[in-house]
Coordinates of C-alpha atoms in Angstrom, one line a residue:
C1 CA 36.9 221.9 59.3
L2 CA 37.7 218.6 60.8
M3 CA 40.7 216.6 59.2
A4 CA 39.6 213.3 57.8
V5 CA 41.4 210.3 59.4
P6 CA 43.7 208.8 56.7
G7 CA 42.2 205.6 55.0
K8 CA 38.7 206.4 56.5
V9 CA 35.8 208.1 54.9
A10 CA 34.3 210.8 57.1
A11 CA 30.8 209.9 58.3
F12 CA 28.2 212.1 56.6
R13 CA 26.2 214.5 58.9
L14 CA 23.7 217.0 57.9
P15 CA 24.8 220.7 58.5
P16 CA 22.8 222.6 61.0
L17 CA 19.2 223.1 59.8
P18 CA 15.9 224.6 61.1
T19 CA 14.1 222.1 63.3
I20 CA 11.2 220.2 61.9
G21 CA 9.0 222.4 64.0
E22 CA 10.5 225.5 62.4
I23 CA 10.1 224.1 58.9
I24 CA 6.4 223.4 59.6
K25 CA 6.0 227.1 60.8
L26 CA 8.2 228.4 57.9
F27 CA 6.2 226.9 55.1
R28 CA 2.9 227.0 57.1
L29 CA 2.4 223.3 56.9
K30 CA -0.6 221.7 58.4
A31 CA -1.5 218.0 58.6
R32 CA -4.5 217.3 56.4
K33 CA -7.0 215.2 58.2
Q34 CA -8.6 213.9 55.0
L35 CA -5.1 212.5 54.0
S36 CA -4.7 211.0 57.4
Q37 CA -1.4 212.9 57.9
N38 CA 0.6 212.8 61.3
F39 CA 4.0 214.2 61.6
L40 CA 6.8 212.5 63.7
L41 CA 8.9 215.4 65.0
D42 CA 11.0 213.7 67.8
L43 CA 14.4 212.9 66.0
R44 CA 15.2 210.4 68.8
L45 CA 12.2 208.4 67.6
T46 CA 12.9 208.9 63.9
D47 CA 16.4 207.7 64.5
K48 CA 15.0 204.5 66.3
L49 CA 12.7 203.8 63.4
V50 CA 15.5 204.2 60.9
R51 CA 17.7 201.8 62.9
Q52 CA 15.0 199.0 62.5
A53 CA 15.9 199.1 58.8
G54 CA 19.3 197.7 59.6
E55 CA 22.7 198.9 58.2
L56 CA 22.0 201.8 55.8
K57 CA 25.5 203.1 55.3
N58 CA 26.0 203.4 51.5
A59 CA 22.5 201.9 50.9
H60 CA 19.8 203.1 48.4
V61 CA 16.7 204.1 50.2
C62 CA 13.2 205.0 49.1
E63 CA 11.1 207.0 51.6
V64 CA 7.4 207.0 51.1
G65 CA 5.6 210.2 52.1
P66 CA 8.4 212.1 53.8
G67 CA 6.2 215.0 54.7
P68 CA 8.3 217.7 56.6
G69 CA 11.3 215.5 56.6
G70 CA 11.8 214.2 60.1
I71 CA 12.5 210.6 59.2
T72 CA 14.4 211.9 56.0
R73 CA 17.0 213.5 58.2
S74 CA 17.5 210.4 60.2
I75 CA 18.0 208.4 56.9
L76 CA 20.5 210.8 55.6
N77 CA 22.4 210.8 58.9
A78 CA 22.7 207.0 58.7
G79 CA 25.0 207.6 55.7
V80 CA 23.0 206.4 52.7
E81 CA 24.3 206.5 49.3
Q82 CA 21.1 207.7 47.6
L83 CA 17.7 208.7 48.9
L84 CA 14.6 208.7 46.7
L85 CA 11.7 210.8 48.3
I86 CA 8.2 210.2 46.9
E87 CA 5.8 212.9 48.1
K88 CA 2.2 213.3 46.9
D89 CA 1.6 216.6 48.7
T90 CA 3.2 219.6 46.9
R91 CA 3.2 221.7 50.1
F92 CA 6.0 219.7 51.5
I93 CA 8.3 219.9 48.4
P94 CA 10.1 223.2 49.4
G95 CA 11.1 222.0 52.8
L96 CA 12.4 218.7 51.2
K97 CA 14.4 220.7 48.6
M98 CA 16.2 222.4 51.6
L99 CA 17.2 219.0 52.9
S100 CA 18.3 218.1 49.4
E101 CA 20.5 221.1 49.1
A102 CA 22.0 220.3 52.5
A103 CA 23.0 216.8 51.2
P104 CA 24.3 217.5 47.7
G105 CA 23.9 214.6 45.1
K106 CA 22.2 212.3 47.7
V107 CA 18.6 213.2 47.4
H108 CA 16.0 212.8 44.5
I109 CA 12.6 214.2 45.0
V110 CA 9.6 212.8 43.1
H111 CA 6.3 214.6 43.3
G112 CA 3.9 211.7 42.7
D113 CA 1.8 208.9 44.3
I114 CA 3.5 205.8 45.5
L115 CA 0.5 203.7 44.5
T116 CA 1.1 204.5 40.9
Y117 CA 4.9 205.2 40.8
N118 CA 6.9 202.7 38.7
M119 CA 9.3 201.3 41.3
E120 CA 11.0 199.0 38.8
K121 CA 13.1 202.1 37.6
A122 CA 13.7 203.5 41.1
F123 CA 17.1 202.1 41.6
P124 CA 20.4 201.5 39.7
K125 CA 20.3 198.1 37.8
Y126 CA 23.7 197.1 39.3
L127 CA 22.1 196.7 42.6
K128 CA 20.0 193.7 41.5
K129 CA 20.5 190.4 43.3
S130 CA 19.3 187.0 42.7
W131 CA 16.2 186.1 44.8
E132 CA 18.1 183.3 46.6
D133 CA 20.9 185.8 47.7
E134 CA 21.0 188.0 50.7
P135 CA 18.7 191.1 50.3
P136 CA 20.0 193.9 48.0
D137 CA 21.3 197.1 49.5
I138 CA 17.9 198.7 49.0
H139 CA 15.4 199.6 51.6
I140 CA 11.8 201.1 51.6
I141 CA 11.0 203.2 54.6
G142 CA 7.9 205.3 55.5
N143 CA 5.6 206.7 58.0
L144 CA 2.4 205.8 56.0
P145 CA -0.8 207.7 56.1
F146 CA -3.4 205.3 57.8
S147 CA -5.6 205.6 54.7
V148 CA -3.0 204.1 52.3
S149 CA -1.1 201.7 54.6
T150 CA -3.3 198.5 54.1
P151 CA -3.9 198.8 50.4
L152 CA -0.2 199.7 49.9
I153 CA 1.1 196.8 51.9
I154 CA -1.2 194.4 49.9
T155 CA 0.0 195.8 46.6
W156 CA 3.7 195.3 47.7
L157 CA 3.0 191.8 49.0
E158 CA 1.5 191.0 45.5
N159 CA 4.8 192.5 44.1
V160 CA 6.9 190.2 46.4
S161 CA 4.8 187.1 45.1
K162 CA 5.5 188.1 41.4
K163 CA 9.1 189.4 42.1
D164 CA 8.3 192.7 40.4
G165 CA 7.9 196.4 41.4
P166 CA 10.5 197.2 44.1
F167 CA 11.3 193.4 44.3
I168 CA 12.6 193.2 40.8
Y169 CA 16.0 194.0 42.5
G170 CA 15.7 190.9 44.8
R171 CA 14.3 190.7 48.3
T172 CA 14.0 194.4 49.1
Q173 CA 13.4 195.1 52.9
M174 CA 10.7 197.4 54.0
T175 CA 10.3 199.2 57.3
L176 CA 6.9 200.8 57.6
T177 CA 4.5 202.3 60.2
F178 CA 0.9 201.1 60.7
Q179 CA -1.9 201.6 63.3
K180 CA -0.9 199.4 66.2
E181 CA -4.0 197.2 65.5
V182 CA -3.0 196.7 61.9
A183 CA 0.6 195.8 63.0
E184 CA -0.9 193.3 65.4
R185 CA -2.8 191.7 62.6
L186 CA 0.3 191.6 60.4
T187 CA 2.2 189.7 63.0
A188 CA -0.6 187.6 64.8
N189 CA -0.1 183.9 65.4
P190 CA -2.8 181.2 64.9
G191 CA -5.3 181.5 67.7
G192 CA -4.7 185.1 68.3
K193 CA -7.7 187.3 68.3
Q194 CA -6.0 189.5 65.6
R195 CA -5.3 186.7 63.3
S196 CA -6.7 187.8 59.9
R197 CA -6.4 187.9 56.1
L198 CA -3.4 190.3 56.5
S199 CA -1.7 187.8 58.9
I200 CA -1.7 185.0 56.3
M201 CA -1.0 187.3 53.2
S202 CA 2.1 188.9 54.8
Q203 CA 3.5 185.9 56.8
H204 CA 3.3 183.5 53.9
L205 CA 5.5 185.8 51.9
C206 CA 7.7 187.6 54.3
T207 CA 9.4 187.4 57.8
V208 CA 7.3 190.1 59.6
E209 CA 8.6 191.7 62.9
N210 CA 6.7 194.1 65.0
C211 CA 9.6 196.3 66.1
F212 CA 8.3 198.9 68.6
V213 CA 5.2 201.0 69.3
I214 CA 5.3 204.8 69.1
P215 CA 2.7 206.4 71.3
G216 CA 0.1 208.6 69.7
Q217 CA 1.2 211.7 71.5
A218 CA 4.6 211.7 69.7
F219 CA 2.8 212.7 66.6
V220 CA 1.4 216.1 65.4
P221 CA -1.5 216.1 65.3
Q222 CA -2.0 213.4 67.8
P223 CA -3.9 210.3 66.4
E224 CA -6.5 208.5 68.4
V225 CA -4.4 205.3 68.2
D226 CA -0.7 204.3 68.9
V227 CA 1.5 203.5 65.9
A228 CA 3.8 200.5 65.4
V229 CA 6.9 200.1 63.2
V230 CA 6.9 196.8 61.2
H231 CA 9.9 195.3 59.3
F232 CA 9.4 193.0 56.4
T233 CA 11.9 190.7 54.7
P234 CA 10.7 188.7 51.8
L235 CA 11.2 184.9 52.1
V236 CA 13.2 183.0 49.6
Q237 CA 10.4 180.5 49.3
P238 CA 6.8 181.5 49.9
K239 CA 5.0 179.2 52.5
I240 CA 2.1 178.8 50.0
Q241 CA 3.4 178.3 46.5
Q242 CA 0.3 179.3 44.6
P243 CA -0.5 182.5 42.6
F244 CA -1.2 185.6 44.9
K245 CA -4.8 186.0 43.7
L246 CA -5.7 182.5 44.3
V247 CA -4.1 182.5 47.9
E248 CA -6.0 185.9 48.5
K249 CA -9.2 184.5 47.4
V250 CA -9.0 181.5 49.5
V251 CA -8.0 183.4 52.5
R252 CA -10.6 186.2 52.1
S253 CA -13.3 183.5 51.8
V254 CA -12.2 181.8 55.0
F255 CA -12.1 185.0 57.0
Q256 CA -15.5 186.2 55.5
F257 CA -17.3 184.8 58.5
R258 CA -14.5 185.0 61.1
R259 CA -16.7 184.3 64.1
K260 CA -18.2 181.1 62.5
Y261 CA -16.6 177.7 61.7
C262 CA -14.2 177.8 58.9
F263 CA -16.4 175.7 56.6
R264 CA -18.9 178.5 56.4
G265 CA -16.4 180.8 54.6
I266 CA -15.0 178.1 52.5
E267 CA -18.5 177.3 51.1
T268 CA -18.4 180.8 49.5
L269 CA -15.7 179.5 47.1
F270 CA -18.3 177.5 45.3
P271 CA -21.5 178.1 43.4
E272 CA -24.8 177.3 45.2
S273 CA -25.3 174.3 43.0
G274 CA -23.1 171.5 44.5
R275 CA -21.7 173.9 47.1
L276 CA -22.0 171.5 50.1
K277 CA -20.5 168.5 48.3
R278 CA -17.6 170.5 47.1
T279 CA -16.9 172.2 50.3
E280 CA -16.7 168.7 52.0
Q281 CA -14.3 167.5 49.2
L282 CA -12.1 170.5 49.7
M283 CA -11.9 170.2 53.4
M284 CA -11.5 166.4 53.5
T285 CA -8.7 166.4 50.8
A286 CA -6.9 169.4 52.6
N287 CA -7.3 167.5 55.9
V288 CA -8.8 170.6 57.8
D289 CA -11.3 170.3 60.6
P290 CA -14.4 172.1 59.4
T291 CA -15.3 173.1 62.9
L292 CA -12.1 175.2 63.5
R293 CA -12.5 179.0 63.7
P294 CA -10.6 180.9 60.9
T295 CA -8.3 182.4 63.4
Q296 CA -7.2 178.9 64.5
L297 CA -6.1 177.7 61.1
S298 CA -2.2 177.3 60.7
M299 CA -0.2 178.3 57.8
S300 CA 0.2 174.6 56.6
Q301 CA -3.6 174.3 56.8
F302 CA -4.0 177.3 54.5
R303 CA -1.4 175.8 52.2
N304 CA -3.4 172.6 52.0
L305 CA -6.6 174.5 51.3
C306 CA -4.9 176.5 48.5
N307 CA -3.2 173.5 46.9
T308 CA -6.5 171.5 46.9
Y309 CA -8.6 174.5 45.6
R310 CA -5.9 175.0 42.8
K311 CA -6.5 171.3 41.7
M312 CA -10.2 171.8 41.8
C313 CA -9.9 174.9 39.6
D314 CA -7.6 173.1 37.1
E315 CA -10.4 170.4 36.8
D316 CA -13.0 173.1 36.6
P317 CA -11.6 176.2 34.7
G318 CA -14.7 178.3 35.4
L319 CA -14.5 177.8 39.2
F320 CA -11.7 180.5 39.9
V321 CA -13.7 183.3 38.4
Y322 CA -16.9 182.4 40.5
D323 CA -17.8 185.4 42.7
Y324 CA -20.0 184.6 45.7
R325 CA -21.0 188.3 46.3
E326 CA -22.0 188.6 42.6
E327 CA -24.2 185.6 42.8
L328 CA -25.8 186.9 46.0
R329 CA -26.4 190.2 44.3
L330 CA -28.0 188.6 41.2
K331 CA -30.2 186.4 43.5
K332 CA -31.4 189.5 45.4
R333 CA -32.1 191.3 42.2
A334 CA -34.1 188.2 40.9
N335 CA -36.1 188.0 44.2
L336 CA -36.8 191.8 44.0
L337 CA -38.1 191.4 40.4
I338 CA -40.4 188.5 41.4
S339 CA -41.6 190.4 44.5
T340 CA -42.4 193.5 42.3
S341 CA -44.2 191.4 39.7
Q342 CA -46.3 189.8 42.3
T343 CA -47.1 193.2 43.9
E344 CA -48.2 194.5 40.5
E345 CA -50.5 191.4 39.8
T346 CA -52.1 191.8 43.3
E347 CA -52.8 195.5 42.5
E348 CA -54.4 194.5 39.1
E349 CA -56.6 192.0 40.8
N350 CA -57.8 194.5 43.4
Q351 CA -58.7 196.9 40.7
F352 CA -61.0 194.2 39.2

């Protein structure tokens, strides 16, 4: 046993444990394709991923979908105070319990789904900080399955906007993996071919950094794409100060026809009756060139569009609930009924 240096706390290190590969063999674990699971076994890469989260010594961390526990080991070796593991797949729980026993008092395992887990009670109340302060000593880390990564980040961005969920504690930071293409969308600048709804929704609420790319061959089984590590820090002030659902509706509409001029998507915000006039009014008031492509619009132009659309909704309360796709569906249905009716009439005439 090493003697502790007087006045210093000895750094925590996990005792010798079976390798992640041995854990996989021991518990006969296999990645499930339908859950888009891919294991990261190289501890040098898991250490590098965890370093992107920043200083974790004495921090409280939530790891999403730890699986066989590769990243979990790197988090524990970073000297965290507490580690909450949320794992949906029961097959991984025994291996995670082995890690928990190797780090007494540090690990809490929850068998559950991160999409439904109540993050507002995940951490001690004393860690809460004001939104204007530095981020709290809380971090979310995860090698996310591809199937949940986009819906989950959209959910968390809405939480950032409302300052609830894991952000009830302040500007909680996140370090997460995504398919390389999704990561490029999250961080794309105006004019970039990957500029998308995700770019606007994430960048108007957070500082988003594409940290580094992990080649697909580092995972077991090997995915067909490379994976990128992305770090999010919520902004003190969002770049668009409107409700999340309103921003999302405007942005989704703009990118609905991403290869066409932006006015084509903006038209879908308005009912067919008066559509052209209201689209012109919105674009003129927001000072946005209608012949720009959606990918060319800057954040300030999206802010102008959202602010102007909000005023139009305030003047016409029924406008925000208008759904272009629903109107299209009803129109098709009506046309189908007319067509069916005409066919029946023709058949009756032929009988006579």
